[in-house]
Tab-separated table of C-alpha atoms in Angstrom:
chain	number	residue	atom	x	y	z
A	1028	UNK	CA	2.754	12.194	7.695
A	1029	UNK	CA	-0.184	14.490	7.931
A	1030	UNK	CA	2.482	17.185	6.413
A	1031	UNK	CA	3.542	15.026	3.713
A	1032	UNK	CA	-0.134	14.252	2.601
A	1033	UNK	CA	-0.259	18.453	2.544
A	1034	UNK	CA	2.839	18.228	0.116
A	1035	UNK	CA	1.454	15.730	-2.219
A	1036	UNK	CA	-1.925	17.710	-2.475
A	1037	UNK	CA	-0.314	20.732	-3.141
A	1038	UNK	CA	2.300	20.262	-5.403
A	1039	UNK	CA	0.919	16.995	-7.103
A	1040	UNK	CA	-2.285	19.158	-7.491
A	1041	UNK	CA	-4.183	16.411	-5.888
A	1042	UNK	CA	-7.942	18.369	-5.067
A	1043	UNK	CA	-10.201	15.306	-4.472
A	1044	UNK	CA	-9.307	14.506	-0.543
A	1045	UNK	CA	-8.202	11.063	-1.845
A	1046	UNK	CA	-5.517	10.866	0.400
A	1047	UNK	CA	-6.765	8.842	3.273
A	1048	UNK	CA	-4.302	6.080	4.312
A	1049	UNK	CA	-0.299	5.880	4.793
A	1050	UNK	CA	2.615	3.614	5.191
A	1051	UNK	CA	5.552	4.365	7.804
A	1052	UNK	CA	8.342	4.987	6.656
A	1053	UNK	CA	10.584	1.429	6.191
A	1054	UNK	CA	7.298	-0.060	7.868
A	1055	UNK	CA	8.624	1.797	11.415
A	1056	UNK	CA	5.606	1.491	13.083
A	1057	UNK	CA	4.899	4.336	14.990
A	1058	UNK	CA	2.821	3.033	17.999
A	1059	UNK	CA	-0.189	5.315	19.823
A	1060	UNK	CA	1.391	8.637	18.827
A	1061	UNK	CA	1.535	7.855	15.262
A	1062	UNK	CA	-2.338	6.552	15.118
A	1063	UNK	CA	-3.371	9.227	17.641
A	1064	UNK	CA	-2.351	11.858	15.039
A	1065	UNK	CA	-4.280	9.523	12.617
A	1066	UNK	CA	-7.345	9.968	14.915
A	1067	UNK	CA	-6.703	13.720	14.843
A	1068	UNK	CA	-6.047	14.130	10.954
A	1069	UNK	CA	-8.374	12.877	9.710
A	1070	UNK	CA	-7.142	9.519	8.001
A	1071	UNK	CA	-8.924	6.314	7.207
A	1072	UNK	CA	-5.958	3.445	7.279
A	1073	UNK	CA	-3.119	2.694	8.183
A	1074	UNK	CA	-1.014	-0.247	5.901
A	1075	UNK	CA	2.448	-0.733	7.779
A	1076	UNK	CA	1.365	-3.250	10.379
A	1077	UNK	CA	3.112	-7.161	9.280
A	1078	UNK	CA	1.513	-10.215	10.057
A	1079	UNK	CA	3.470	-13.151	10.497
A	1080	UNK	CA	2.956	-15.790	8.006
A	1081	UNK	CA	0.012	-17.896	8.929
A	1082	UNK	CA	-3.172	-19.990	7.504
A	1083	UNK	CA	-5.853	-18.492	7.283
A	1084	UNK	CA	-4.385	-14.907	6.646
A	1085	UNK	CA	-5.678	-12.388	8.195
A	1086	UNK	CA	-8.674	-9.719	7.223
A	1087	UNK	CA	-8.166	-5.565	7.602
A	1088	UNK	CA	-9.470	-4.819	10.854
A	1089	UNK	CA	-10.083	-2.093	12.805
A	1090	UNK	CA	-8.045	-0.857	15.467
A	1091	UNK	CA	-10.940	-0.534	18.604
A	1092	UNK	CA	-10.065	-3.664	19.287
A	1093	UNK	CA	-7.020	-5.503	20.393
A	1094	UNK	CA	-5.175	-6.471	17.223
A	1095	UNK	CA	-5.605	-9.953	16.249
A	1096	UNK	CA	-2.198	-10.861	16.233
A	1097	UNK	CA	1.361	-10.728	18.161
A	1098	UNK	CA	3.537	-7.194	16.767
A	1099	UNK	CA	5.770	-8.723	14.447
A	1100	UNK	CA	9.278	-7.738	13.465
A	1101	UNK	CA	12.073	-6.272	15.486
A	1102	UNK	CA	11.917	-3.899	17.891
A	1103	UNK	CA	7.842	-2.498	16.270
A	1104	UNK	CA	5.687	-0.102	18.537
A	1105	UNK	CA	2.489	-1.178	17.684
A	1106	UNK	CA	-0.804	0.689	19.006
A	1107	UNK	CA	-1.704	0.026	22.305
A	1108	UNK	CA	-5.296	1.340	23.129
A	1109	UNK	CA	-8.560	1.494	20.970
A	1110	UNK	CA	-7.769	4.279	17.768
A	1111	UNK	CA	-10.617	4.686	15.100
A	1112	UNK	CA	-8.641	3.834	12.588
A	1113	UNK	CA	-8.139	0.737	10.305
A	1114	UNK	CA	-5.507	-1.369	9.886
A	1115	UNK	CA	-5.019	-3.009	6.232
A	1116	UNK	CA	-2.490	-5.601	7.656
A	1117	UNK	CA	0.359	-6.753	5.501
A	1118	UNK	CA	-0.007	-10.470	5.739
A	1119	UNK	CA	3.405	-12.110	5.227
A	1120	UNK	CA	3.287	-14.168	1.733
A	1121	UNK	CA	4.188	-17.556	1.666
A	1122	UNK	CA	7.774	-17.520	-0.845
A	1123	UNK	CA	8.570	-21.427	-0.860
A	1124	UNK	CA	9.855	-22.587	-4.643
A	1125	UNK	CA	7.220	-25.490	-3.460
A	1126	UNK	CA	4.239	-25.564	-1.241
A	1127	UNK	CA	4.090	-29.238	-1.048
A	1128	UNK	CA	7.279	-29.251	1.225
A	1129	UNK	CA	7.493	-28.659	4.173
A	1130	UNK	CA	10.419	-26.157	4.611
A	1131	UNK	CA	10.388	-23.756	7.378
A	1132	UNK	CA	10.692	-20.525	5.619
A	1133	UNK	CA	10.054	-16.488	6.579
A	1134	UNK	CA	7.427	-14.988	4.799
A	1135	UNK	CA	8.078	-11.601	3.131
A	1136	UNK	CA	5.160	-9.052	3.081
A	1137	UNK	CA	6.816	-6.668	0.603
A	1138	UNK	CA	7.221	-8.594	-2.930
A	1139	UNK	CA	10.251	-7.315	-3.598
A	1140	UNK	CA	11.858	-8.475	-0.378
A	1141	UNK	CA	11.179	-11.883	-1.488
A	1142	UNK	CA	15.007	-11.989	-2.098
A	1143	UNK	CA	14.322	-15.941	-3.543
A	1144	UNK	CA	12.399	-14.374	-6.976
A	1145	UNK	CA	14.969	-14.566	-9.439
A	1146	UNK	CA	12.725	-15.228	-12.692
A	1147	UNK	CA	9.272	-14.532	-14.424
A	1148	UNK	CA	8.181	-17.643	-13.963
A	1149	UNK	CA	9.058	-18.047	-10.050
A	1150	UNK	CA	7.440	-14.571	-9.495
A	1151	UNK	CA	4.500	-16.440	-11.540
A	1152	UNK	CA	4.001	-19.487	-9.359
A	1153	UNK	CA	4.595	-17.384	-6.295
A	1154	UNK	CA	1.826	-15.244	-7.234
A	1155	UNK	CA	-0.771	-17.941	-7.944
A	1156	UNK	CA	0.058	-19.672	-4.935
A	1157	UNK	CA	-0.648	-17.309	-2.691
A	1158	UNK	CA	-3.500	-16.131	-4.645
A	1159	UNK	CA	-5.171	-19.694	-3.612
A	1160	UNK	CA	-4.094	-19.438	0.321
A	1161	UNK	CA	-6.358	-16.588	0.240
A	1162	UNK	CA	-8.594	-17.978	-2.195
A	1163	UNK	CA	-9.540	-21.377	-0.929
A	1164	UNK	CA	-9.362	-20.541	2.875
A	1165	UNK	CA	-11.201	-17.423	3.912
A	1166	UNK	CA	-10.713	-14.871	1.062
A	1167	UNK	CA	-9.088	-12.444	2.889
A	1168	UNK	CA	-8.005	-9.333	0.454
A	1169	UNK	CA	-4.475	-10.614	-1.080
A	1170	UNK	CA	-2.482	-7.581	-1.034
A	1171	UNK	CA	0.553	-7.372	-3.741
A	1172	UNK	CA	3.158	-4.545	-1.914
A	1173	UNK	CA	5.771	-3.441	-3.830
A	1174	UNK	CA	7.605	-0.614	-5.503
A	1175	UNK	CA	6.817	0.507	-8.804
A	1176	UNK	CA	10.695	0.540	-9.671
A	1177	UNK	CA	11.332	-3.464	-8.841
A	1178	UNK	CA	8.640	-3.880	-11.922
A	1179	UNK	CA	10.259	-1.066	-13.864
A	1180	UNK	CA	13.829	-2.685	-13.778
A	1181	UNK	CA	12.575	-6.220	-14.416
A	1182	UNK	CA	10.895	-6.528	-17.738
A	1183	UNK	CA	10.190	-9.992	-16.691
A	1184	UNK	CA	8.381	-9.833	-13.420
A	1185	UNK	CA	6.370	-7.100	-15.521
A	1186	UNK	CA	5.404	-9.037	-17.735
A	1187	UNK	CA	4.468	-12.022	-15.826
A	1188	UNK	CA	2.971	-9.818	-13.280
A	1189	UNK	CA	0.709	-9.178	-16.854
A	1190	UNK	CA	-0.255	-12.245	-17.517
A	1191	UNK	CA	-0.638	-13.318	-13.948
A	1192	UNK	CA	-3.382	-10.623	-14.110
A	1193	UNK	CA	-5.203	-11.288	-16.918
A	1194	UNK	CA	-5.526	-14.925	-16.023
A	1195	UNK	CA	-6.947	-14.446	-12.959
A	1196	UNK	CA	-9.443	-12.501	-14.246
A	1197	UNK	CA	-10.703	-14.814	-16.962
A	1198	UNK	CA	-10.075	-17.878	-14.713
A	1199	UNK	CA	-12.077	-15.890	-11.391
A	1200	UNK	CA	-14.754	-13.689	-12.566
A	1201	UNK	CA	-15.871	-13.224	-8.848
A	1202	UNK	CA	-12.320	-11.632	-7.990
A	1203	UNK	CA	-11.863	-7.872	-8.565
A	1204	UNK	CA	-8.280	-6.022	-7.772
A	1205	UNK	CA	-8.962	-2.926	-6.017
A	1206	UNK	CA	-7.288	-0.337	-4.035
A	1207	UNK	CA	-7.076	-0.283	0.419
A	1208	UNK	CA	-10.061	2.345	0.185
A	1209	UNK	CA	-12.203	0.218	-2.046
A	1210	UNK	CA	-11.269	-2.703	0.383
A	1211	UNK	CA	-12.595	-1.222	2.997
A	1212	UNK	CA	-15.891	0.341	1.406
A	1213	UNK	CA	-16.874	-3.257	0.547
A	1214	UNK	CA	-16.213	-4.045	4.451
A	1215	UNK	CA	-18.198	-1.639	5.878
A	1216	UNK	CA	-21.306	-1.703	3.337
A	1217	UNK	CA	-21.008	-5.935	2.307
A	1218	UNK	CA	-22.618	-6.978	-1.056
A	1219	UNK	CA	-23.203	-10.084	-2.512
A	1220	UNK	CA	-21.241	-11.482	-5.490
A	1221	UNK	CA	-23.568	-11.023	-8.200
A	1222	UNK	CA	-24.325	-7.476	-6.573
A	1223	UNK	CA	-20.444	-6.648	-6.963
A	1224	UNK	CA	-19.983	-6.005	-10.258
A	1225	UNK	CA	-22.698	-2.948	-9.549
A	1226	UNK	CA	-21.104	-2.203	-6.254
A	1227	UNK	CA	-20.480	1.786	-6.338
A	1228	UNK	CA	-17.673	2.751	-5.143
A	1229	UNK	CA	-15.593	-0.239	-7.441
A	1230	UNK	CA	-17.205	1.820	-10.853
A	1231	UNK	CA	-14.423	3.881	-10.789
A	1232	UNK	CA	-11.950	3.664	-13.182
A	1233	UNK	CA	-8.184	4.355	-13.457
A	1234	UNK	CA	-7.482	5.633	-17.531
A	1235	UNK	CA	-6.099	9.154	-16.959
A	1236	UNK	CA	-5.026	8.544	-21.111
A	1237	UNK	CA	-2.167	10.321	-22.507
A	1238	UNK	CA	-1.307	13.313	-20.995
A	1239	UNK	CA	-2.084	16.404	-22.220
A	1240	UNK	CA	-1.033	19.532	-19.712
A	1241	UNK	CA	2.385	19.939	-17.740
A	1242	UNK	CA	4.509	18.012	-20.567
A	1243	UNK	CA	7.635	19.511	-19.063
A	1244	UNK	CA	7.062	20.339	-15.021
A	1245	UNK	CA	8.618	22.922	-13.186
A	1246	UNK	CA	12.279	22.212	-11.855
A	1247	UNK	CA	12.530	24.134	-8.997
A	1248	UNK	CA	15.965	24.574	-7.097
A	1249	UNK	CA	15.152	25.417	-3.266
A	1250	UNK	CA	16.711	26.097	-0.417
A	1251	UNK	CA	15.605	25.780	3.543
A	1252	UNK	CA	18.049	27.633	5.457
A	1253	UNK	CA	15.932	27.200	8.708
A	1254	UNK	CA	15.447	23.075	8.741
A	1255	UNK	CA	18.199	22.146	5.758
A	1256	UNK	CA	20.810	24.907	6.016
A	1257	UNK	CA	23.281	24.237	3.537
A	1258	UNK	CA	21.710	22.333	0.998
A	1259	UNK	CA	20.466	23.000	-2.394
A	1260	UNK	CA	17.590	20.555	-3.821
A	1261	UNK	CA	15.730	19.755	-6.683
A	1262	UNK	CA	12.030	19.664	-6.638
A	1263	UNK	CA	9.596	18.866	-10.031
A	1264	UNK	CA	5.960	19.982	-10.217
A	1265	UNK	CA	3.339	21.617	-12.657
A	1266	UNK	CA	2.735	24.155	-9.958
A	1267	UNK	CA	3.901	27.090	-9.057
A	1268	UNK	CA	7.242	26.726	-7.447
A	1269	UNK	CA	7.649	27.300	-3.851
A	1270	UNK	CA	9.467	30.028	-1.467
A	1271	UNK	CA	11.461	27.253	-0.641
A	1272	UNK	CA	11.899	23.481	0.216
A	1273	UNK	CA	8.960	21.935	1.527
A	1274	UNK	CA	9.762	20.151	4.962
A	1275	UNK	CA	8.703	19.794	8.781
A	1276	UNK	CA	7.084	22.998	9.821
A	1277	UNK	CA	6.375	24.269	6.551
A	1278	UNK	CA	4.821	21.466	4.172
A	1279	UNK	CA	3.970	24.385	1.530
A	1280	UNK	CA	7.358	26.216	1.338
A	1281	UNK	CA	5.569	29.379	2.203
A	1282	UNK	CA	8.682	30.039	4.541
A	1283	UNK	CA	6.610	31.695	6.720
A	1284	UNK	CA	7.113	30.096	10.357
């Protein structure tokens, strides 16, 4: 992971050290050795720990400390012994068409594997409900994983995802939607509501505006005889193209070993 992050800088041209959390891959938890090189690299969070579904949900914690919940999921390696590193748990979301029943159902803590979202509107009502669990219980950060394509190829959930959005906001002044790092700067440095809105580190703004350089990246075609002998790929960036295909051992494509 620590090589990927080098990838990303590089070739995405990413200079700001903003990098400071990851997700396993397929949320494969990779127990001590996995935060251990956390520890070592340098990173802030961690987000691929799942928390069963449960009232109240859960708050990001810190990983000194015994986690505050069983390892969930099949066959996970969760840490075992204190890591300075924080843990932005996935709480599972409650996906029941209605909360007034009763019905014994699996949360999902990526949206998209909500397989029971079919429509705008459910992805709607699924939304505000578990916007209140959070809301009305203990507040903990309500954090909406999912990929960018499942909003991409449904025009719908987009657009209710819109809406859903804006409402909030005009309905709940005192509720902001921030990223993992923001989450956890309000954590460790705790303001009050009416001191929010002037809290530092949430005045910065996402509007990078129409795009201007790199119209048309760089299509590299690379090789990696050493790690991926045999195989041509494809790689697009505005920077210089590498030697060859960025992988384990060589995150730069120097191919110098």
């Amino acid at each position: 992971m620590a090589g990927a992050r080098l990838i990303i800088e590089k070739f995405a041209n990413i200079t700001d050290n903003s990098i400071v959390g990851l997700r396993a891959p397929y949320l494969r938890v990779g127990g001590n050795h996995q935060f251990t090189m956390m520890e070592e690299q340098g990173f802030l969070y961690d987000s691929s720990i799942t928390a069963p579904l449960q009232n109240p949900p859960l708050w990001p914690y810190t990983l000194y400390f015994k986690m505050p919940h069983k390892c969930h999921g099949n066959l996970q390696n969760c840490p075992t012994r204190s890591l300075a590193v924080w843990e932005i748990v996935m709480n599972e979301l409650d996906r029941r068409e209605d909360p007034t029943i009763d019905e014994d159902l699996p949360g999902c803590a990526m949206v998209d594997s909500c397989s029971n979202i079919l429509s705008g509107d459910q992805f709607y009502n699924f939304l505000t409900h578990n916007f209140y669990r959070h809301f009305d219980q203990n507040r903990a950060p309500l954090g909406l994983f999912f990929h960018a394509a499942w909003l991409k190829n449904n025009p719908e959930y987009l657009d209710a995802f819109l809406f859903w959005v804006d409402e909030i906001i005009a309905n709940h002044p005192e509720t902001y939607f921030v990223t993992q790092t923001q989450v956890i700067q309000w954590i460790q440095d705790p303001v009050s509501l009416d001191a929010a809105k002037n809290f530092a580190p949430w005045q910065e703004k996402c509007s990078p505006g129409p795009r201007t350089e790199c119209l048309v990246p760089n299509s590299c075609k690379l090789a990696n005889d050493k790690e991926l002998p045999g195989e041509a790929l494809r790689m697009h960036t505005c920077m210089r193209c590498p030697n060859q295909y960025p992988w384990l051992n060589d995150p730069l494509g120097e191919g110098i070993f």
